[in-house]
Amino acid sequence: EVTCRYVNGIGAVAGGAVLVSFIDVTPMEQAGQMRRDFVANVSHELRTPLTAIMGFIETLRGPARNDPAAQDRFLGIMEQEAGRMNRLVGDLLSLNRVESEERVRPRGAVDLSGQIASTLNSLRPLAAEAGVELYFTGPETPVIVPGDEDQIRQVLTNLIENAIKYGGSGGEVRVTLSEAERDPAVRGPAARIQVSDKGAGIDAVHLPRLTERFYRADNHRSRQKGGTGLGLAIVKHIVTRHRGRMRVESTLGSGTTFTVILPK
Ligand code: ADP
């Protein structure tokens, strides 16, 4: 395992792997511009499927009026596009929820082992469809962290779903849970969750920007997979709110590992 840390930067390490730590240092003056970019991005992301849907409505009313086979195909595409809009709105609401200050709920105790097992269970159909085997390695005794169960669940879902969607060509996704007594990323005892795949990996130029809203390492592939481009932005927010740290390490051609450290 690589032990060096890179803060807001990237660096090559042995074996061609590249490791990046995500730490928020957005200066105030950038915030206004970021908000404007965000609104522009959301509008664009919503308008693309909407334009497609409107185009198909016109076709259904006109040229495809008496062609049941074409109608069926177009309705299928419209359904897909509506699904994309629905996911986008869902992700925007999640992002909003994790960002809003009022919603700091009293902290509960989250059983990470249990949450990982049940997340893997619910992602089994997606994995089977992609031909991916899922593995989980963890201590026999439960690992508990303070936190919001729904949010931790979302972190796990987003990371494992990405590993299946983008790293699935490697045939397996492994989730490892361990105690991190002295991880340099956080003070005191912590839990470490790693989600690894053996897929194509992510080019180093993309790594530092992966947690930006709407940033996609492979635009075409993300859209084809129905991605909203918000998944990792949500993950980073939740991890930060739990005073945790997140990093990614990837080697082109051999896979990607996302690591989340949560203080206990
Ligand atoms: P999306 O909704 O597009 O999946 P995310 O924020 O979850 O958005 O991820 C951002 C981008 O990071 C994805 O579009 C994809 O290009 C890349 N990515 C995320 N996880 C992996 C992975 N395990 N392997 C390869 N690429 C990944």
PDB file of C-alpha atoms and ligand atoms in Angstrom:
ATOM      1  CA  GLU A   1       0.000   0.000   0.000  1.00  0.00           C
ATOM      2  CA  VAL A   2       1.159   3.502  -0.773  1.00  0.00           C
ATOM      3  CA  THR A   3       1.739   5.590   2.322  1.00  0.00           C
ATOM      4  CA  CYS A   4       2.630   9.022   0.975  1.00  0.00           C
ATOM      5  CA  ARG A   5       0.030  11.800   0.933  1.00  0.00           C
ATOM      6  CA  TYR A   6      -0.552  14.401  -1.702  1.00  0.00           C
ATOM      7  CA  VAL A   7      -2.466  17.470  -0.671  1.00  0.00           C
ATOM      8  CA  ASN A   8      -4.356  19.122  -3.507  1.00  0.00           C
ATOM      9  CA  GLY A   9      -1.918  17.782  -5.969  1.00  0.00           C
ATOM     10  CA  ILE A  10      -0.907  14.649  -7.688  1.00  0.00           C
ATOM     11  CA  GLY A  11       2.272  12.693  -7.783  1.00  0.00           C
ATOM     12  CA  ALA A  12       3.501   9.562  -9.443  1.00  0.00           C
ATOM     13  CA  VAL A  13       4.412   6.711  -7.139  1.00  0.00           C
ATOM     14  CA  ALA A  14       5.957   3.321  -7.708  1.00  0.00           C
ATOM     15  CA  GLY A  15       4.333   1.143 -10.350  1.00  0.00           C
ATOM     16  CA  GLY A  16       2.718   4.022 -12.181  1.00  0.00           C
ATOM     17  CA  ALA A  17       0.019   4.435  -9.549  1.00  0.00           C
ATOM     18  CA  VAL A  18      -1.129   7.929  -8.722  1.00  0.00           C
ATOM     19  CA  LEU A  19      -2.584   8.939  -5.385  1.00  0.00           C
ATOM     20  CA  VAL A  20      -4.630  12.027  -4.622  1.00  0.00           C
ATOM     21  CA  SER A  21      -6.068  13.318  -1.330  1.00  0.00           C
ATOM     22  CA  PHE A  22      -9.114  15.553  -1.451  1.00  0.00           C
ATOM     23  CA  ILE A  23      -8.912  18.495   0.939  1.00  0.00           C
ATOM     24  CA  ASP A  24     -11.184  21.502   0.653  1.00  0.00           C
ATOM     25  CA  VAL A  25      -9.331  24.793   0.278  1.00  0.00           C
ATOM     26  CA  THR A  26     -11.729  26.798  -1.883  1.00  0.00           C
ATOM     27  CA  PRO A  27     -10.945  30.510  -1.432  1.00  0.00           C
ATOM     28  CA  MET A  28     -13.957  32.748  -0.788  1.00  0.00           C
ATOM     29  CA  GLU A  29     -13.545  34.703  -4.025  1.00  0.00           C
ATOM     30  CA  GLN A  30     -13.976  31.534  -6.028  1.00  0.00           C
ATOM     31  CA  ALA A  31     -17.285  30.690  -4.378  1.00  0.00           C
ATOM     32  CA  GLY A  32     -19.388  33.131  -6.408  1.00  0.00           C
ATOM     33  CA  GLN A  33     -17.950  31.944  -9.704  1.00  0.00           C
ATOM     34  CA  MET A  34     -18.471  28.331  -8.629  1.00  0.00           C
ATOM     35  CA  ARG A  35     -22.125  28.988  -7.890  1.00  0.00           C
ATOM     36  CA  ARG A  36     -22.632  30.571 -11.317  1.00  0.00           C
ATOM     37  CA  ASP A  37     -20.892  27.639 -12.998  1.00  0.00           C
ATOM     38  CA  PHE A  38     -23.057  25.265 -10.988  1.00  0.00           C
ATOM     39  CA  VAL A  39     -26.313  26.855 -12.124  1.00  0.00           C
ATOM     40  CA  ALA A  40     -25.091  26.853 -15.737  1.00  0.00           C
ATOM     41  CA  ASN A  41     -24.143  23.172 -15.427  1.00  0.00           C
ATOM     42  CA  VAL A  42     -27.443  22.136 -13.858  1.00  0.00           C
ATOM     43  CA  SER A  43     -29.363  23.942 -16.581  1.00  0.00           C
ATOM     44  CA  HIS A  44     -27.320  22.246 -19.263  1.00  0.00           C
ATOM     45  CA  GLU A  45     -27.638  18.813 -17.656  1.00  0.00           C
ATOM     46  CA  LEU A  46     -31.419  19.174 -17.406  1.00  0.00           C
ATOM     47  CA  ARG A  47     -31.857  20.685 -20.817  1.00  0.00           C
ATOM     48  CA  THR A  48     -30.068  17.889 -22.673  1.00  0.00           C
ATOM     49  CA  PRO A  49     -32.555  15.111 -21.792  1.00  0.00           C
ATOM     50  CA  LEU A  50     -35.443  17.559 -21.989  1.00  0.00           C
ATOM     51  CA  THR A  51     -34.510  18.518 -25.549  1.00  0.00           C
ATOM     52  CA  ALA A  52     -34.363  14.844 -26.499  1.00  0.00           C
ATOM     53  CA  ILE A  53     -37.772  14.166 -24.953  1.00  0.00           C
ATOM     54  CA  MET A  54     -39.329  17.146 -26.735  1.00  0.00           C
ATOM     55  CA  GLY A  55     -37.822  16.038 -30.039  1.00  0.00           C
ATOM     56  CA  PHE A  56     -39.252  12.543 -29.666  1.00  0.00           C
ATOM     57  CA  ILE A  57     -42.697  13.883 -28.766  1.00  0.00           C
ATOM     58  CA  GLU A  58     -42.662  15.757 -32.040  1.00  0.00           C
ATOM     59  CA  THR A  59     -41.577  12.648 -33.936  1.00  0.00           C
ATOM     60  CA  LEU A  60     -44.298  10.569 -32.258  1.00  0.00           C
ATOM     61  CA  ARG A  61     -46.903  13.102 -33.300  1.00  0.00           C
ATOM     62  CA  GLY A  62     -45.552  13.295 -36.849  1.00  0.00           C
ATOM     63  CA  PRO A  63     -43.366  10.850 -38.789  1.00  0.00           C
ATOM     64  CA  ALA A  64     -43.760   7.937 -36.341  1.00  0.00           C
ATOM     65  CA  ARG A  65     -47.520   8.333 -36.004  1.00  0.00           C
ATOM     66  CA  ASN A  66     -48.348   5.038 -37.722  1.00  0.00           C
ATOM     67  CA  ASP A  67     -45.201   3.085 -36.935  1.00  0.00           C
ATOM     68  CA  PRO A  68     -45.694   1.068 -33.718  1.00  0.00           C
ATOM     69  CA  ALA A  69     -42.139  -0.334 -33.748  1.00  0.00           C
ATOM     70  CA  ALA A  70     -40.612   3.147 -33.950  1.00  0.00           C
ATOM     71  CA  GLN A  71     -43.041   4.417 -31.324  1.00  0.00           C
ATOM     72  CA  ASP A  72     -41.924   1.695 -28.966  1.00  0.00           C
ATOM     73  CA  ARG A  73     -38.256   2.495 -29.496  1.00  0.00           C
ATOM     74  CA  PHE A  74     -38.757   6.236 -29.030  1.00  0.00           C
ATOM     75  CA  LEU A  75     -40.836   5.751 -25.890  1.00  0.00           C
ATOM     76  CA  GLY A  76     -37.989   3.612 -24.519  1.00  0.00           C
ATOM     77  CA  ILE A  77     -35.495   6.410 -25.150  1.00  0.00           C
ATOM     78  CA  MET A  78     -37.854   8.980 -23.609  1.00  0.00           C
ATOM     79  CA  GLU A  79     -38.177   6.799 -20.533  1.00  0.00           C
ATOM     80  CA  GLN A  80     -34.384   6.605 -20.252  1.00  0.00           C
ATOM     81  CA  GLU A  81     -34.001  10.356 -20.588  1.00  0.00           C
ATOM     82  CA  ALA A  82     -36.733  10.997 -18.011  1.00  0.00           C
ATOM     83  CA  GLY A  83     -34.926   8.549 -15.697  1.00  0.00           C
ATOM     84  CA  ARG A  84     -31.724  10.546 -16.143  1.00  0.00           C
ATOM     85  CA  MET A  85     -33.522  13.765 -15.178  1.00  0.00           C
ATOM     86  CA  ASN A  86     -35.025  12.024 -12.186  1.00  0.00           C
ATOM     87  CA  ARG A  87     -31.608  10.798 -10.980  1.00  0.00           C
ATOM     88  CA  LEU A  88     -30.135  14.241 -11.497  1.00  0.00           C
ATOM     89  CA  VAL A  89     -32.854  15.892  -9.403  1.00  0.00           C
ATOM     90  CA  GLY A  90     -32.398  13.193  -6.738  1.00  0.00           C
ATOM     91  CA  ASP A  91     -28.633  13.800  -6.633  1.00  0.00           C
ATOM     92  CA  LEU A  92     -29.123  17.576  -6.513  1.00  0.00           C
ATOM     93  CA  LEU A  93     -31.438  17.174  -3.535  1.00  0.00           C
ATOM     94  CA  SER A  94     -28.911  14.894  -1.809  1.00  0.00           C
ATOM     95  CA  LEU A  95     -26.133  17.385  -2.416  1.00  0.00           C
ATOM     96  CA  ASN A  96     -28.312  20.168  -1.084  1.00  0.00           C
ATOM     97  CA  ARG A  97     -29.166  18.151   2.008  1.00  0.00           C
ATOM     98  CA  VAL A  98     -25.575  17.336   2.871  1.00  0.00           C
ATOM     99  CA  GLU A  99     -24.515  20.931   2.271  1.00  0.00           C
ATOM    100  CA  SER A 100     -27.232  22.665   4.246  1.00  0.00           C
ATOM    101  CA  GLU A 101     -26.174  23.648   7.736  1.00  0.00           C
ATOM    102  CA  GLU A 102     -29.584  23.178   9.341  1.00  0.00           C
ATOM    103  CA  ARG A 103     -29.602  19.521   8.712  1.00  0.00           C
ATOM    104  CA  VAL A 104     -26.832  18.577  11.135  1.00  0.00           C
ATOM    105  CA  ARG A 105     -28.733  15.804  12.886  1.00  0.00           C
ATOM    106  CA  PRO A 106     -27.782  14.391  16.233  1.00  0.00           C
ATOM    107  CA  ARG A 107     -25.126  11.842  15.507  1.00  0.00           C
ATOM    108  CA  GLY A 108     -25.993   8.191  15.738  1.00  0.00           C
ATOM    109  CA  ALA A 109     -23.738   5.153  15.804  1.00  0.00           C
ATOM    110  CA  VAL A 110     -23.211   3.555  12.421  1.00  0.00           C
ATOM    111  CA  ASP A 111     -22.241  -0.097  12.142  1.00  0.00           C
ATOM    112  CA  LEU A 112     -19.964   0.016   9.096  1.00  0.00           C
ATOM    113  CA  SER A 113     -19.714  -3.759   8.692  1.00  0.00           C
ATOM    114  CA  GLY A 114     -23.500  -4.079   8.618  1.00  0.00           C
ATOM    115  CA  GLN A 115     -23.935  -1.146   6.238  1.00  0.00           C
ATOM    116  CA  ILE A 116     -21.303  -2.471   3.830  1.00  0.00           C
ATOM    117  CA  ALA A 117     -22.860  -5.941   3.823  1.00  0.00           C
ATOM    118  CA  SER A 118     -26.323  -4.626   3.160  1.00  0.00           C
ATOM    119  CA  THR A 119     -25.140  -2.168   0.476  1.00  0.00           C
ATOM    120  CA  LEU A 120     -23.337  -5.009  -1.301  1.00  0.00           C
ATOM    121  CA  ASN A 121     -26.491  -7.047  -1.062  1.00  0.00           C
ATOM    122  CA  SER A 122     -28.617  -4.418  -2.710  1.00  0.00           C
ATOM    123  CA  LEU A 123     -26.026  -3.883  -5.459  1.00  0.00           C
ATOM    124  CA  ARG A 124     -25.843  -7.593  -6.270  1.00  0.00           C
ATOM    125  CA  PRO A 125     -28.254  -7.378  -9.226  1.00  0.00           C
ATOM    126  CA  LEU A 126     -26.249  -4.504 -10.775  1.00  0.00           C
ATOM    127  CA  ALA A 127     -23.023  -6.485 -10.279  1.00  0.00           C
ATOM    128  CA  ALA A 128     -24.532  -9.649 -11.743  1.00  0.00           C
ATOM    129  CA  GLU A 129     -25.690  -7.740 -14.785  1.00  0.00           C
ATOM    130  CA  ALA A 130     -22.163  -6.372 -15.248  1.00  0.00           C
ATOM    131  CA  GLY A 131     -20.548  -9.774 -14.643  1.00  0.00           C
ATOM    132  CA  VAL A 132     -18.787  -8.498 -11.508  1.00  0.00           C
ATOM    133  CA  GLU A 133     -18.027 -10.535  -8.368  1.00  0.00           C
ATOM    134  CA  LEU A 134     -18.337  -8.622  -5.102  1.00  0.00           C
ATOM    135  CA  TYR A 135     -16.054  -9.332  -2.118  1.00  0.00           C
ATOM    136  CA  PHE A 136     -16.029  -7.954   1.407  1.00  0.00           C
ATOM    137  CA  THR A 137     -13.184  -8.339   3.877  1.00  0.00           C
ATOM    138  CA  GLY A 138     -13.537  -6.977   7.391  1.00  0.00           C
ATOM    139  CA  PRO A 139     -12.913  -7.684  11.077  1.00  0.00           C
ATOM    140  CA  GLU A 140     -15.198 -10.162  12.797  1.00  0.00           C
ATOM    141  CA  THR A 141     -16.307  -7.656  15.401  1.00  0.00           C
ATOM    142  CA  PRO A 142     -18.455  -4.737  14.171  1.00  0.00           C
ATOM    143  CA  VAL A 143     -16.703  -1.469  13.398  1.00  0.00           C
ATOM    144  CA  ILE A 144     -18.785   1.440  14.685  1.00  0.00           C
ATOM    145  CA  VAL A 145     -18.354   5.122  13.866  1.00  0.00           C
ATOM    146  CA  PRO A 146     -20.402   8.148  14.938  1.00  0.00           C
ATOM    147  CA  GLY A 147     -22.400   9.476  12.035  1.00  0.00           C
ATOM    148  CA  ASP A 148     -25.523   9.660   9.966  1.00  0.00           C
ATOM    149  CA  GLU A 149     -26.509   6.205   8.769  1.00  0.00           C
ATOM    150  CA  ASP A 150     -28.271   7.353   5.580  1.00  0.00           C
ATOM    151  CA  GLN A 151     -25.321   9.485   4.569  1.00  0.00           C
ATOM    152  CA  ILE A 152     -22.728   6.783   5.226  1.00  0.00           C
ATOM    153  CA  ARG A 153     -24.927   4.445   3.245  1.00  0.00           C
ATOM    154  CA  GLN A 154     -24.884   6.888   0.361  1.00  0.00           C
ATOM    155  CA  VAL A 155     -21.076   7.069   0.442  1.00  0.00           C
ATOM    156  CA  LEU A 156     -20.880   3.284   0.221  1.00  0.00           C
ATOM    157  CA  THR A 157     -23.497   3.053  -2.513  1.00  0.00           C
ATOM    158  CA  ASN A 158     -21.886   5.726  -4.694  1.00  0.00           C
ATOM    159  CA  LEU A 159     -18.368   4.283  -4.414  1.00  0.00           C
ATOM    160  CA  ILE A 160     -19.370   0.650  -4.950  1.00  0.00           C
ATOM    161  CA  GLU A 161     -21.757   1.523  -7.770  1.00  0.00           C
ATOM    162  CA  ASN A 162     -18.981   3.484  -9.522  1.00  0.00           C
ATOM    163  CA  ALA A 163     -16.556   0.592  -9.094  1.00  0.00           C
ATOM    164  CA  ILE A 164     -19.080  -1.732 -10.753  1.00  0.00           C
ATOM    165  CA  LYS A 165     -20.055   0.732 -13.486  1.00  0.00           C
ATOM    166  CA  TYR A 166     -16.598   2.029 -14.424  1.00  0.00           C
ATOM    167  CA  GLY A 167     -14.248  -0.646 -13.087  1.00  0.00           C
ATOM    168  CA  GLY A 168     -16.423  -3.651 -13.813  1.00  0.00           C
ATOM    169  CA  SER A 169     -14.338  -4.807 -16.768  1.00  0.00           C
ATOM    170  CA  GLY A 170     -11.858  -6.206 -14.201  1.00  0.00           C
ATOM    171  CA  GLY A 171     -14.533  -8.676 -13.108  1.00  0.00           C
ATOM    172  CA  GLU A 172     -14.339  -7.987  -9.371  1.00  0.00           C
ATOM    173  CA  VAL A 173     -14.936  -5.277  -6.810  1.00  0.00           C
ATOM    174  CA  ARG A 174     -13.482  -5.590  -3.324  1.00  0.00           C
ATOM    175  CA  VAL A 175     -14.555  -3.697  -0.240  1.00  0.00           C
ATOM    176  CA  THR A 176     -12.170  -3.808   2.704  1.00  0.00           C
ATOM    177  CA  LEU A 177     -12.942  -2.499   6.165  1.00  0.00           C
ATOM    178  CA  SER A 178     -10.210  -2.125   8.750  1.00  0.00           C
ATOM    179  CA  GLU A 179      -9.261  -0.253  11.877  1.00  0.00           C
ATOM    180  CA  ALA A 180      -6.829   2.580  11.211  1.00  0.00           C
ATOM    181  CA  GLU A 181      -5.241   3.218  14.592  1.00  0.00           C
ATOM    182  CA  ARG A 182      -2.815   5.775  13.309  1.00  0.00           C
ATOM    183  CA  ASP A 183      -3.822   6.915   9.880  1.00  0.00           C
ATOM    184  CA  PRO A 184      -2.012  10.209   9.208  1.00  0.00           C
ATOM    185  CA  ALA A 185      -5.190  11.623   7.637  1.00  0.00           C
ATOM    186  CA  VAL A 186      -7.169  11.948  10.875  1.00  0.00           C
ATOM    187  CA  ARG A 187      -6.289  12.253  14.545  1.00  0.00           C
ATOM    188  CA  GLY A 188      -7.065   9.363  16.821  1.00  0.00           C
ATOM    189  CA  PRO A 189      -8.606   5.993  16.059  1.00  0.00           C
ATOM    190  CA  ALA A 190     -10.448   5.676  12.793  1.00  0.00           C
ATOM    191  CA  ALA A 191     -12.065   3.221  10.453  1.00  0.00           C
ATOM    192  CA  ARG A 192     -10.785   2.734   6.929  1.00  0.00           C
ATOM    193  CA  ILE A 193     -13.005   1.669   4.043  1.00  0.00           C
ATOM    194  CA  GLN A 194     -11.448   0.792   0.709  1.00  0.00           C
ATOM    195  CA  VAL A 195     -13.340   0.130  -2.495  1.00  0.00           C
ATOM    196  CA  SER A 196     -11.137  -1.376  -5.196  1.00  0.00           C
ATOM    197  CA  ASP A 197     -11.725  -2.467  -8.728  1.00  0.00           C
ATOM    198  CA  LYS A 198      -9.499  -3.957 -11.393  1.00  0.00           C
ATOM    199  CA  GLY A 199     -10.919  -1.928 -14.252  1.00  0.00           C
ATOM    200  CA  ALA A 200      -9.320   0.468 -16.714  1.00  0.00           C
ATOM    201  CA  GLY A 201      -8.230   2.975 -14.070  1.00  0.00           C
ATOM    202  CA  ILE A 202      -8.415   6.763 -14.271  1.00  0.00           C
ATOM    203  CA  ASP A 203      -5.857   8.954 -15.998  1.00  0.00           C
ATOM    204  CA  ALA A 204      -3.789  10.994 -13.512  1.00  0.00           C
ATOM    205  CA  VAL A 205      -4.877  14.310 -15.044  1.00  0.00           C
ATOM    206  CA  HIS A 206      -8.463  13.657 -13.911  1.00  0.00           C
ATOM    207  CA  LEU A 207      -7.797  12.527 -10.336  1.00  0.00           C
ATOM    208  CA  PRO A 208      -7.632  15.889  -8.517  1.00  0.00           C
ATOM    209  CA  ARG A 209     -10.903  17.018 -10.122  1.00  0.00           C
ATOM    210  CA  LEU A 210     -13.039  13.893  -9.641  1.00  0.00           C
ATOM    211  CA  THR A 211     -14.980  15.294  -6.689  1.00  0.00           C
ATOM    212  CA  GLU A 212     -15.976  18.479  -8.529  1.00  0.00           C
ATOM    213  CA  ARG A 213     -19.643  18.653  -9.375  1.00  0.00           C
ATOM    214  CA  PHE A 214     -20.329  17.398 -12.882  1.00  0.00           C
ATOM    215  CA  TYR A 215     -16.697  16.449 -13.495  1.00  0.00           C
ATOM    216  CA  ARG A 216     -16.454  13.227 -15.489  1.00  0.00           C
ATOM    217  CA  ALA A 217     -13.243  11.453 -16.379  1.00  0.00           C
ATOM    218  CA  ASP A 218     -14.897   9.954 -19.426  1.00  0.00           C
ATOM    219  CA  ASN A 219     -17.854  12.032 -20.470  1.00  0.00           C
ATOM    220  CA  HIS A 220     -19.274   9.635 -23.017  1.00  0.00           C
ATOM    221  CA  ARG A 221     -18.994   6.604 -20.776  1.00  0.00           C
ATOM    222  CA  SER A 222     -20.506   8.353 -17.759  1.00  0.00           C
ATOM    223  CA  ARG A 223     -23.539   9.473 -19.751  1.00  0.00           C
ATOM    224  CA  GLN A 224     -23.903   6.058 -21.322  1.00  0.00           C
ATOM    225  CA  LYS A 225     -23.904   4.576 -17.811  1.00  0.00           C
ATOM    226  CA  GLY A 226     -26.535   7.076 -16.703  1.00  0.00           C
ATOM    227  CA  GLY A 227     -24.132   8.976 -14.418  1.00  0.00           C
ATOM    228  CA  THR A 228     -25.044  12.435 -13.184  1.00  0.00           C
ATOM    229  CA  GLY A 229     -21.486  13.551 -12.436  1.00  0.00           C
ATOM    230  CA  LEU A 230     -22.503  14.377  -8.848  1.00  0.00           C
ATOM    231  CA  GLY A 231     -21.806  11.073  -7.077  1.00  0.00           C
ATOM    232  CA  LEU A 232     -18.278  11.787  -5.859  1.00  0.00           C
ATOM    233  CA  ALA A 233     -19.115  15.415  -4.995  1.00  0.00           C
ATOM    234  CA  ILE A 234     -21.786  14.049  -2.651  1.00  0.00           C
ATOM    235  CA  VAL A 235     -19.344  11.483  -1.217  1.00  0.00           C
ATOM    236  CA  LYS A 236     -16.724  14.135  -0.495  1.00  0.00           C
ATOM    237  CA  HIS A 237     -19.227  16.391   1.250  1.00  0.00           C
ATOM    238  CA  ILE A 238     -20.497  13.619   3.468  1.00  0.00           C
ATOM    239  CA  VAL A 239     -17.000  12.431   4.362  1.00  0.00           C
ATOM    240  CA  THR A 240     -15.900  15.982   5.177  1.00  0.00           C
ATOM    241  CA  ARG A 241     -18.975  16.520   7.375  1.00  0.00           C
ATOM    242  CA  HIS A 242     -18.011  13.411   9.276  1.00  0.00           C
ATOM    243  CA  ARG A 243     -14.516  14.900   9.727  1.00  0.00           C
ATOM    244  CA  GLY A 244     -13.142  12.139   7.595  1.00  0.00           C
ATOM    245  CA  ARG A 245     -10.755  12.042   4.670  1.00  0.00           C
ATOM    246  CA  MET A 246     -11.017  10.574   1.241  1.00  0.00           C
ATOM    247  CA  ARG A 247      -8.419   9.693  -1.342  1.00  0.00           C
ATOM    248  CA  VAL A 248      -8.115   7.884  -4.613  1.00  0.00           C
ATOM    249  CA  GLU A 249      -5.307   5.869  -6.091  1.00  0.00           C
ATOM    250  CA  SER A 250      -5.426   4.636  -9.643  1.00  0.00           C
ATOM    251  CA  THR A 251      -3.226   2.866 -12.144  1.00  0.00           C
ATOM    252  CA  LEU A 252      -4.175   2.912 -15.797  1.00  0.00           C
ATOM    253  CA  GLY A 253      -4.895  -0.588 -16.965  1.00  0.00           C
ATOM    254  CA  SER A 254      -5.014  -2.170 -13.529  1.00  0.00           C
ATOM    255  CA  GLY A 255      -7.660  -0.428 -11.463  1.00  0.00           C
ATOM    256  CA  THR A 256      -8.741   2.118  -8.919  1.00  0.00           C
ATOM    257  CA  THR A 257      -8.998   2.235  -5.128  1.00  0.00           C
ATOM    258  CA  PHE A 258     -11.046   4.808  -3.244  1.00  0.00           C
ATOM    259  CA  THR A 259     -10.227   5.078   0.461  1.00  0.00           C
ATOM    260  CA  VAL A 260     -12.438   6.717   3.055  1.00  0.00           C
ATOM    261  CA  ILE A 261     -11.157   7.281   6.593  1.00  0.00           C
ATOM    262  CA  LEU A 262     -13.788   8.003   9.245  1.00  0.00           C
ATOM    263  CA  PRO A 263     -12.865   8.978  12.806  1.00  0.00           C
ATOM    264  CA  LYS A 264     -14.276   6.709  15.490  1.00  0.00           C
TER     265      LYS A 264
HETATM  266  P1  ADP B   1     -20.957   9.857 -12.393  1.00  0.00           P
HETATM  267  O1  ADP B   1     -22.364  10.195 -12.055  1.00  0.00           O
HETATM  268  O2  ADP B   1     -20.542  10.323 -13.748  1.00  0.00           O
HETATM  269  O3  ADP B   1     -20.668   8.431 -12.119  1.00  0.00           O
HETATM  270  P2  ADP B   1     -19.206  10.530 -10.140  1.00  0.00           P
HETATM  271  O4  ADP B   1     -19.025  11.841  -9.471  1.00  0.00           O
HETATM  272  O5  ADP B   1     -19.723   9.396  -9.327  1.00  0.00           O
HETATM  273  O6  ADP B   1     -20.117  10.810 -11.412  1.00  0.00           O
HETATM  274  O7  ADP B   1     -17.815  10.092 -10.771  1.00  0.00           O
HETATM  275  C1  ADP B   1     -17.080  11.028 -11.534  1.00  0.00           C
HETATM  276  C2  ADP B   1     -16.299  10.350 -12.641  1.00  0.00           C
HETATM  277  O8  ADP B   1     -15.234   9.593 -12.072  1.00  0.00           O
HETATM  278  C3  ADP B   1     -17.109   9.345 -13.452  1.00  0.00           C
HETATM  279  O9  ADP B   1     -17.786   9.995 -14.489  1.00  0.00           O
HETATM  280  C4  ADP B   1     -16.037   8.397 -13.958  1.00  0.00           C
HETATM  281  O10 ADP B   1     -15.499   8.916 -15.156  1.00  0.00           O
HETATM  282  C5  ADP B   1     -14.954   8.464 -12.880  1.00  0.00           C
HETATM  283  N1  ADP B   1     -14.927   7.288 -11.982  1.00  0.00           N
HETATM  284  C6  ADP B   1     -15.503   7.184 -10.761  1.00  0.00           C
HETATM  285  N2  ADP B   1     -15.251   5.990 -10.193  1.00  0.00           N
HETATM  286  C7  ADP B   1     -14.477   5.310 -11.074  1.00  0.00           C
HETATM  287  C8  ADP B   1     -13.868   3.996 -11.073  1.00  0.00           C
HETATM  288  N3  ADP B   1     -14.015   3.157 -10.060  1.00  0.00           N
HETATM  289  N4  ADP B   1     -13.136   3.644 -12.171  1.00  0.00           N
HETATM  290  C9  ADP B   1     -12.977   4.499 -13.232  1.00  0.00           C
HETATM  291  N5  ADP B   1     -13.536   5.743 -13.280  1.00  0.00           N
HETATM  292  C10 ADP B   1     -14.271   6.147 -12.225  1.00  0.00           C
END
